[in-house]
mmCIF file of C-alpha atoms and ligand atoms in Angstrom:
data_model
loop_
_atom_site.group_PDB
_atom_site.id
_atom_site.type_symbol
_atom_site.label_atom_id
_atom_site.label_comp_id
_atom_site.label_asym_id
_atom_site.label_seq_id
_atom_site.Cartn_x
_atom_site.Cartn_y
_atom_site.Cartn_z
ATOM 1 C CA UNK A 1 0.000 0.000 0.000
ATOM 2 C CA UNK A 2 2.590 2.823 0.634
ATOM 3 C CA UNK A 3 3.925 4.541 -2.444
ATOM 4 C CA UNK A 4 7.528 5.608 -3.157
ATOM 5 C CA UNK A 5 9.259 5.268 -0.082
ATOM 6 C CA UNK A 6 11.015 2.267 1.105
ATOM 7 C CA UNK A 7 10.801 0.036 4.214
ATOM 8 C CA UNK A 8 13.486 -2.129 5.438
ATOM 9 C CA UNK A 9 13.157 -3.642 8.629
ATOM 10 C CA UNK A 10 16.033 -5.531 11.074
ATOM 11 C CA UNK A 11 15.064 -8.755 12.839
ATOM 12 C CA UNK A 12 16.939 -11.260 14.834
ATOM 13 C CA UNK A 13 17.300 -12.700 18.534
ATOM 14 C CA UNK A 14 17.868 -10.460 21.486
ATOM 15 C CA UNK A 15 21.327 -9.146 21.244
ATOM 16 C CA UNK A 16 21.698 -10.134 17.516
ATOM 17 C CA UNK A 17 23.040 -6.933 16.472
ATOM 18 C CA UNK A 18 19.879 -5.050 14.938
ATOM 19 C CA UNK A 19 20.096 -1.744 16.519
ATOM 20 C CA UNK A 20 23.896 -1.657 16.150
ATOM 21 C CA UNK A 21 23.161 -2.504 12.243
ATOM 22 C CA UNK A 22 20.458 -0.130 11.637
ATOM 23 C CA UNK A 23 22.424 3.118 13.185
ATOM 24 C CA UNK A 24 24.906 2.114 10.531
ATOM 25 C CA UNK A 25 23.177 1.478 7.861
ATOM 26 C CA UNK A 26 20.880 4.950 8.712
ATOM 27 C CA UNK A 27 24.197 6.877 8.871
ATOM 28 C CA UNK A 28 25.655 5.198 5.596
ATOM 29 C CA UNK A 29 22.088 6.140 3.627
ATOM 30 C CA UNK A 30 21.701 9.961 4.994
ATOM 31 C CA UNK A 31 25.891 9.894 3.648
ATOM 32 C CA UNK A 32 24.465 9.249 0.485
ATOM 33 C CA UNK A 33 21.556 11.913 0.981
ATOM 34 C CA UNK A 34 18.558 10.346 1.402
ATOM 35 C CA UNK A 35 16.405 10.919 4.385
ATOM 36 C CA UNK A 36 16.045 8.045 6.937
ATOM 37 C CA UNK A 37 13.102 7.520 9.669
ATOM 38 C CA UNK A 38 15.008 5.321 12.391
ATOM 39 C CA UNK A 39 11.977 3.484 14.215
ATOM 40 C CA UNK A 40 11.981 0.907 16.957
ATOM 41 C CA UNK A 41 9.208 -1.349 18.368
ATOM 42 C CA UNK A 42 7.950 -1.785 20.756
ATOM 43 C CA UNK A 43 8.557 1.822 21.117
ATOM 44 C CA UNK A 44 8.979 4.469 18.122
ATOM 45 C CA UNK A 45 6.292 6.689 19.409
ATOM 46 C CA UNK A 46 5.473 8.305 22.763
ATOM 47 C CA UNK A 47 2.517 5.977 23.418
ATOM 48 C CA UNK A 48 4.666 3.075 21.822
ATOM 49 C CA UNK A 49 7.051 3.543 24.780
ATOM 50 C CA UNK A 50 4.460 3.874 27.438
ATOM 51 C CA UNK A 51 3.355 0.656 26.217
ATOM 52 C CA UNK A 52 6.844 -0.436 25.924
ATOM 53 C CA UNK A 53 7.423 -0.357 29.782
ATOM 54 C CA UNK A 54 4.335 -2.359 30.164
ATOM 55 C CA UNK A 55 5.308 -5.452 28.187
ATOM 56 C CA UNK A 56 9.227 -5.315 29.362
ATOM 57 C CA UNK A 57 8.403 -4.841 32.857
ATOM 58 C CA UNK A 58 9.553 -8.285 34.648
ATOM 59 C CA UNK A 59 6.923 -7.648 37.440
ATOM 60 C CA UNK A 60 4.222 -8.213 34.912
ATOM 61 C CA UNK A 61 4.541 -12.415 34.930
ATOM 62 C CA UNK A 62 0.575 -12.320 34.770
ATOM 63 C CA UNK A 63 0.746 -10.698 31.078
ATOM 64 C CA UNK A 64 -1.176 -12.755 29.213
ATOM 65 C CA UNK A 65 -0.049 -14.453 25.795
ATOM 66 C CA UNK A 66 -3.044 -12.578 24.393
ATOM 67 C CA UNK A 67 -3.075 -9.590 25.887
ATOM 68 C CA UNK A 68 0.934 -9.812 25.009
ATOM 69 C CA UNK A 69 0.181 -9.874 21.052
ATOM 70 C CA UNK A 70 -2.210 -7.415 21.403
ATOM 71 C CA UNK A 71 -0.148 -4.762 23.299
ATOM 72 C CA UNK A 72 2.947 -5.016 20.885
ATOM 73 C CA UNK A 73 0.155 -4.361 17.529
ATOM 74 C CA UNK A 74 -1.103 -1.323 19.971
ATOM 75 C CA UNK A 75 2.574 -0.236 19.736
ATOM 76 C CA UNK A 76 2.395 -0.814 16.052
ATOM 77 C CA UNK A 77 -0.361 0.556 15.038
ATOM 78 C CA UNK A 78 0.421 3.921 16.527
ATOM 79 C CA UNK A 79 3.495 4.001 15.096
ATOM 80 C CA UNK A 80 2.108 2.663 11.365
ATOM 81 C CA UNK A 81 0.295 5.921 11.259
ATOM 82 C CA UNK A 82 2.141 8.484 13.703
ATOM 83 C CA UNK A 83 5.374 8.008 11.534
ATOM 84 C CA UNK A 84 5.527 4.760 9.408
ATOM 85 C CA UNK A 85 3.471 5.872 6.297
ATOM 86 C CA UNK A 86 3.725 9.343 6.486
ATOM 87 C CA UNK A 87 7.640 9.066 5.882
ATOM 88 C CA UNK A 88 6.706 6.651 2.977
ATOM 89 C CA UNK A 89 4.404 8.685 1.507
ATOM 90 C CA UNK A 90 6.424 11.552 0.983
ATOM 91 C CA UNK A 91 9.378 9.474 -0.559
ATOM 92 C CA UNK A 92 11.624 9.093 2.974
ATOM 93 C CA UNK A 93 13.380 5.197 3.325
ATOM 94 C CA UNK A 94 11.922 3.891 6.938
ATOM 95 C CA UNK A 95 14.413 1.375 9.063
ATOM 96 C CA UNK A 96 12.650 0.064 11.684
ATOM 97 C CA UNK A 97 14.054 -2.200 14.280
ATOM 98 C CA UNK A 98 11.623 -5.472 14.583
ATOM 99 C CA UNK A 99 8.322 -5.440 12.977
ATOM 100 C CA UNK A 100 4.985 -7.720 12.483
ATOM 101 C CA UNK A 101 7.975 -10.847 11.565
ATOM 102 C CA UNK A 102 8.497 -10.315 15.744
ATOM 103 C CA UNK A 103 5.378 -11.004 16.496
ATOM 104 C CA UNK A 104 4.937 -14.205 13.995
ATOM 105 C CA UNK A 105 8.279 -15.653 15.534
ATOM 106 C CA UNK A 106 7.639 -14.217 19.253
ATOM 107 C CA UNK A 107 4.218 -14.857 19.805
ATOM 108 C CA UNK A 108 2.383 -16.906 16.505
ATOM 109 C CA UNK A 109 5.645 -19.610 17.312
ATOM 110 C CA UNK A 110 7.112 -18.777 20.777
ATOM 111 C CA UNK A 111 3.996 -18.373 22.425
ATOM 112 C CA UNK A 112 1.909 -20.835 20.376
ATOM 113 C CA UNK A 113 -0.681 -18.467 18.918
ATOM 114 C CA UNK A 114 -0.534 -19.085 15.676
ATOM 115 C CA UNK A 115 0.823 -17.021 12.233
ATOM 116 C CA UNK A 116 -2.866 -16.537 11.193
ATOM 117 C CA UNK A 117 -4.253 -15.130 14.447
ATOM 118 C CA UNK A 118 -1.137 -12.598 14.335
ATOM 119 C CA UNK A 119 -1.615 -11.477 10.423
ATOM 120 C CA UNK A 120 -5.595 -10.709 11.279
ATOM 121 C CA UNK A 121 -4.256 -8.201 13.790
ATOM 122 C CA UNK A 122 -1.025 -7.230 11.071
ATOM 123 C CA UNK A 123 -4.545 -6.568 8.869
ATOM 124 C CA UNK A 124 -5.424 -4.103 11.295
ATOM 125 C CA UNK A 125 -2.664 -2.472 12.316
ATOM 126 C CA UNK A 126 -0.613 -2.644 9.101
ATOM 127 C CA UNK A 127 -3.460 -2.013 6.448
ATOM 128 C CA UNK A 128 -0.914 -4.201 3.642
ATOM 129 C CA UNK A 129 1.990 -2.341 4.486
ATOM 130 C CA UNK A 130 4.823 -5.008 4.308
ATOM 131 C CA UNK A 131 8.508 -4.142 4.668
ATOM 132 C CA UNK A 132 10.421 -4.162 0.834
ATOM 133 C CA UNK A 133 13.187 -5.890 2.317
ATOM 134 C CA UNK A 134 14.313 -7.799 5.949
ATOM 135 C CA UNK A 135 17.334 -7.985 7.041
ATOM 136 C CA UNK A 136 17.831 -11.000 9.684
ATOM 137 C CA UNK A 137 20.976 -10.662 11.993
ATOM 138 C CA UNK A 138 21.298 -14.071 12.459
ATOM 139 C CA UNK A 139 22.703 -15.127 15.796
ATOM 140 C CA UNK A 140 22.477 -18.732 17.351
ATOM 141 C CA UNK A 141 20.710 -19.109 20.995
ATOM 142 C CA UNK A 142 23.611 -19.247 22.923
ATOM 143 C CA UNK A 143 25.184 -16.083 21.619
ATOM 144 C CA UNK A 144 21.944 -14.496 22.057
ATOM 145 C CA UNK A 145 21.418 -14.896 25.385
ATOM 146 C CA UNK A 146 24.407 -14.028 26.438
ATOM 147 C CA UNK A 147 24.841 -10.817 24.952
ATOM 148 C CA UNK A 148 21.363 -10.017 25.947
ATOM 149 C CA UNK A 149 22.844 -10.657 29.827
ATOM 150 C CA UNK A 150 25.708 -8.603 29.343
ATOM 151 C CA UNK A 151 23.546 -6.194 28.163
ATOM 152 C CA UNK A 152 20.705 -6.112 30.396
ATOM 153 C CA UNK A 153 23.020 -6.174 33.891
ATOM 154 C CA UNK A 154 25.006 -3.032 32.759
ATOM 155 C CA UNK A 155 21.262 -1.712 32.787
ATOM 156 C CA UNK A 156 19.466 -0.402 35.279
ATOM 157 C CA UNK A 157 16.297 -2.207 34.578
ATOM 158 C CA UNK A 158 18.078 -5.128 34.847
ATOM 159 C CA UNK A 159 16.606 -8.352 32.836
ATOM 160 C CA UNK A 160 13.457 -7.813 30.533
ATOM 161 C CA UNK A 161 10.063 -9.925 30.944
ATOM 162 C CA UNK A 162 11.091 -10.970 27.661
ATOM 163 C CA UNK A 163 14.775 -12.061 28.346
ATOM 164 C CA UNK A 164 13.325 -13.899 31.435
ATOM 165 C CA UNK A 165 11.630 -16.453 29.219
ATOM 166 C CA UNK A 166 13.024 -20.317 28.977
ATOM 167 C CA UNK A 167 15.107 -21.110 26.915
ATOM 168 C CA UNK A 168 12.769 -23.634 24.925
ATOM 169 C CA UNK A 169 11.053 -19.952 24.180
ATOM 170 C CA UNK A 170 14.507 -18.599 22.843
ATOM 171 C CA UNK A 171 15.081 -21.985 20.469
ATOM 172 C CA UNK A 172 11.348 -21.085 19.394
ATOM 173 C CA UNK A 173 11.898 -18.225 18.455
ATOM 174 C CA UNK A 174 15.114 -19.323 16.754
ATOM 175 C CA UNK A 175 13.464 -22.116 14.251
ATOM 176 C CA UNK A 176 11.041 -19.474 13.260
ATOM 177 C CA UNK A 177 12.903 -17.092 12.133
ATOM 178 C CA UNK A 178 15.009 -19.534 10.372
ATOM 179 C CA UNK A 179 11.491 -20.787 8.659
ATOM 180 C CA UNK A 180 10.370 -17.533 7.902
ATOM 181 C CA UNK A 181 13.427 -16.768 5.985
ATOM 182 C CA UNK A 182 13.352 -19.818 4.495
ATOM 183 C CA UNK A 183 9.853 -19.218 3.279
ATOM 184 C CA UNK A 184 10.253 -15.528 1.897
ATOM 185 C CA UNK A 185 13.889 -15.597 0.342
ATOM 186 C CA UNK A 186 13.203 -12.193 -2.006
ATOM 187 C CA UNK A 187 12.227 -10.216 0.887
ATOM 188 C CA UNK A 188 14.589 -11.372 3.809
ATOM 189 C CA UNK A 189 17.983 -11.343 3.287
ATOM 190 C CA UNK A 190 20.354 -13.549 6.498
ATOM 191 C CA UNK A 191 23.406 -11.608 7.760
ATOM 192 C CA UNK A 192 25.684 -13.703 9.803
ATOM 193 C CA UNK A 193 25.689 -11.812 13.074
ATOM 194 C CA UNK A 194 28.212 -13.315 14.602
ATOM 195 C CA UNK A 195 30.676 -11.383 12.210
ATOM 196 C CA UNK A 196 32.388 -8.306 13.266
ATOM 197 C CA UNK A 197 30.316 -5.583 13.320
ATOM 198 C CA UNK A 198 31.996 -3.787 10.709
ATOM 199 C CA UNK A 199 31.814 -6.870 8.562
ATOM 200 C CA UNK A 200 28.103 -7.281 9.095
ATOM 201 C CA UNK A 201 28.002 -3.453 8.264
ATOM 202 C CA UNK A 202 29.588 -4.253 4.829
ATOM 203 C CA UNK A 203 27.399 -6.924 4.324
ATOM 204 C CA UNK A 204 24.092 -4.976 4.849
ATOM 205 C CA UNK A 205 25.107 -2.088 2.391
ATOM 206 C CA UNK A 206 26.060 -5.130 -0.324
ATOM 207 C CA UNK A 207 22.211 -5.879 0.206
ATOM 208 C CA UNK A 208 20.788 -2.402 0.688
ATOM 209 C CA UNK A 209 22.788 -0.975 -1.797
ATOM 210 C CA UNK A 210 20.541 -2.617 -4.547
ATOM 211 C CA UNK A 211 17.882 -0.749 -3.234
ATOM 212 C CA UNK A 212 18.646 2.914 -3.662
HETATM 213 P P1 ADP B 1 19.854 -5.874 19.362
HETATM 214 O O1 ADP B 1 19.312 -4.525 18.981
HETATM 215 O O2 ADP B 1 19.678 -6.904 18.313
HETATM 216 O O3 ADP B 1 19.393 -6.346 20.720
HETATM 217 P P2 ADP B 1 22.374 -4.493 19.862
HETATM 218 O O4 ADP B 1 22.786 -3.785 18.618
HETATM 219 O O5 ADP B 1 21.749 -3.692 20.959
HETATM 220 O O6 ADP B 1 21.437 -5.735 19.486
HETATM 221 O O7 ADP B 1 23.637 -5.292 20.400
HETATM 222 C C1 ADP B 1 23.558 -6.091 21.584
HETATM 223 C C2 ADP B 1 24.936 -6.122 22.249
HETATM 224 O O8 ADP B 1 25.852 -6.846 21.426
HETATM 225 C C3 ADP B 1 25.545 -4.731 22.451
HETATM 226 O O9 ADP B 1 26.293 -4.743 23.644
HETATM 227 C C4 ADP B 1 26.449 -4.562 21.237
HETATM 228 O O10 ADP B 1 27.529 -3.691 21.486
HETATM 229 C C5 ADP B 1 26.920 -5.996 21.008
HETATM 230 N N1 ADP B 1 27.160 -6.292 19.586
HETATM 231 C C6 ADP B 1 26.462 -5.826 18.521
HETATM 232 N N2 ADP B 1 26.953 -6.348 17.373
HETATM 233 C C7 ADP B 1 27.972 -7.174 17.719
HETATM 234 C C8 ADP B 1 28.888 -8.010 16.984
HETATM 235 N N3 ADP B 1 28.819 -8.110 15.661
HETATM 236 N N4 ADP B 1 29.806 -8.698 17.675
HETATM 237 C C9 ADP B 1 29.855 -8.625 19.028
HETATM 238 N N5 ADP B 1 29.046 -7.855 19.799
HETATM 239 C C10 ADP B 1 28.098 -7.141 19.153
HETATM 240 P P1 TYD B 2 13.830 -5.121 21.511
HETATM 241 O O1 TYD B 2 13.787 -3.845 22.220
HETATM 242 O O2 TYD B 2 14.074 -5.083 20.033
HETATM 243 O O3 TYD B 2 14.882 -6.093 22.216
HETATM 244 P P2 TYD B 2 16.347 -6.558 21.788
HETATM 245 O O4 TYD B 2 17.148 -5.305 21.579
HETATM 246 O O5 TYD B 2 16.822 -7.373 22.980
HETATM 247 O O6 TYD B 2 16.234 -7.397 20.555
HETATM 248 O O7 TYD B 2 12.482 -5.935 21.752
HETATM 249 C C1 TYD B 2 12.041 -6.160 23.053
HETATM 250 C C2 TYD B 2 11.502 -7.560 23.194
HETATM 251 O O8 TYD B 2 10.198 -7.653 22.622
HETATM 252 C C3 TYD B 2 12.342 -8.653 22.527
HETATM 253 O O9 TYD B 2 12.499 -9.716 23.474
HETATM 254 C C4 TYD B 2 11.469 -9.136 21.393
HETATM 255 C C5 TYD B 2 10.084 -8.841 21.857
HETATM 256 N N1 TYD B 2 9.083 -8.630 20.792
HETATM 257 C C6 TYD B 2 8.018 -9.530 20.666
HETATM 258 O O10 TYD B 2 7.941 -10.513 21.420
HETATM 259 N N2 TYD B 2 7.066 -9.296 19.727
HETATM 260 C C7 TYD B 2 7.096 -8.211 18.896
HETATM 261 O O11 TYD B 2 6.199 -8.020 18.048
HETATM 262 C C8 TYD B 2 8.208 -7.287 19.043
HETATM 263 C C9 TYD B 2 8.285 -6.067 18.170
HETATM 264 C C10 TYD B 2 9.168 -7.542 20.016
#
């Protein structure tokens, strides 16, 4: 549905390397002067973040799988039309950090609810708009989790309600992003993640540069 601009979104495990990737890659594109929307999720807006803080929060263990799924589209949605297609429709490239491919791996796989429950709500939230190209930072369990540990106890907020979840979750999570990718080869491209990060820089912009 959105005209001119193009979307490219980062996904991968906790700690893969996205957010490291995408400053990079955002930098590198406004070099070459074209004018980048970074995004996150959950997050990107003001009400994204408030809603943010909900699902991290590790004192909310009651969360429900539902109510989960539902909160992160909330976050979504608001950012779909507070920034997302506006910055498409007047020409701008968007780079957002996880999109509606989380929630298939996270919650239609990790939590068991299923890729057609999640795309009803992608219908609503998304209206069609699918990213032109996915980048997976492609990271193995292990590595994840413990760069998402390092991370998280130089934090103050310590461990995430997300990072808290099993390990069974994690491998989940893992298999269906490798599925995905394996289903939709034109639109997500696999960067090994465990490269330097300066190599998996280069390796984006061999992608992305096609694109622009
Ligand atoms: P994500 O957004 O996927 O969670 P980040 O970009 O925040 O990942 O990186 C998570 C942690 O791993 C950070 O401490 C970051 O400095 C580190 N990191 C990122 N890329 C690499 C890499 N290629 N090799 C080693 N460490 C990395
Ligand atoms: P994020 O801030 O990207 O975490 P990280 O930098 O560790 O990758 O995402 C926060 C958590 O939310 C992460 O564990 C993945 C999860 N998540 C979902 O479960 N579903 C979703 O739709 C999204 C966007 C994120």
């Amino acid at each position: 549905m959105q005209s001119r601009g193009l979307f490219i979104t980062f996904e991968g495990m906790d700690g893969s390397g996205k957010t490291t990737q995408m400053r990079r890659l955002a930098e590198r594109l406004r070099g070459h002067g074209q004018t980048v929307l970074e995004t996150a999720e959950p997050g990107g807006t003001a009400i994204g973040r408030k809603i943010r803080q909900i699902l991290l929060d590790a004192a909310n263990q009651e969360l429900s799988p539902a109510a989960e799924l539902l909160l992160y589209f909330a976050s979504r949605a608001q950012n779909v039309d507070e920034w997302v297609l506006p910055a498409l429709g007047r020409g701008e490239i968007v780079i957002a950090d996880r999109f509606t491919d989380s929630s298939l791996v996270y919650q239609g796989c990790g939590r068991g609810l299923g890729a057609d429950t999640v795309m009803a709500l992608d219908h609503v939230a998304c209206r069609g708009l699918k990213p032109d190209l996915t980048l997976l930072v492609d990271i193995d369990v292990e590595t994840s989790l413990a760069r998402a540990h390092a991370r998280n106890t130089a934090a103050p907020q310590g461990e995430t309600r997300m990072d808290e979840q099993s390990v069974e979750f994690h491998r989940k999570v893992y298999e269906a992003y490798q599925r995905l990718a394996a289903r939709e080869p034109e639109r997500i491209k696999r960067v090994d993640g465990r490269a330097s990060i300066d190599a998996i820089e280069r390796a984006v912009w061999d992608i992305v540069s096609a694109y622009v």
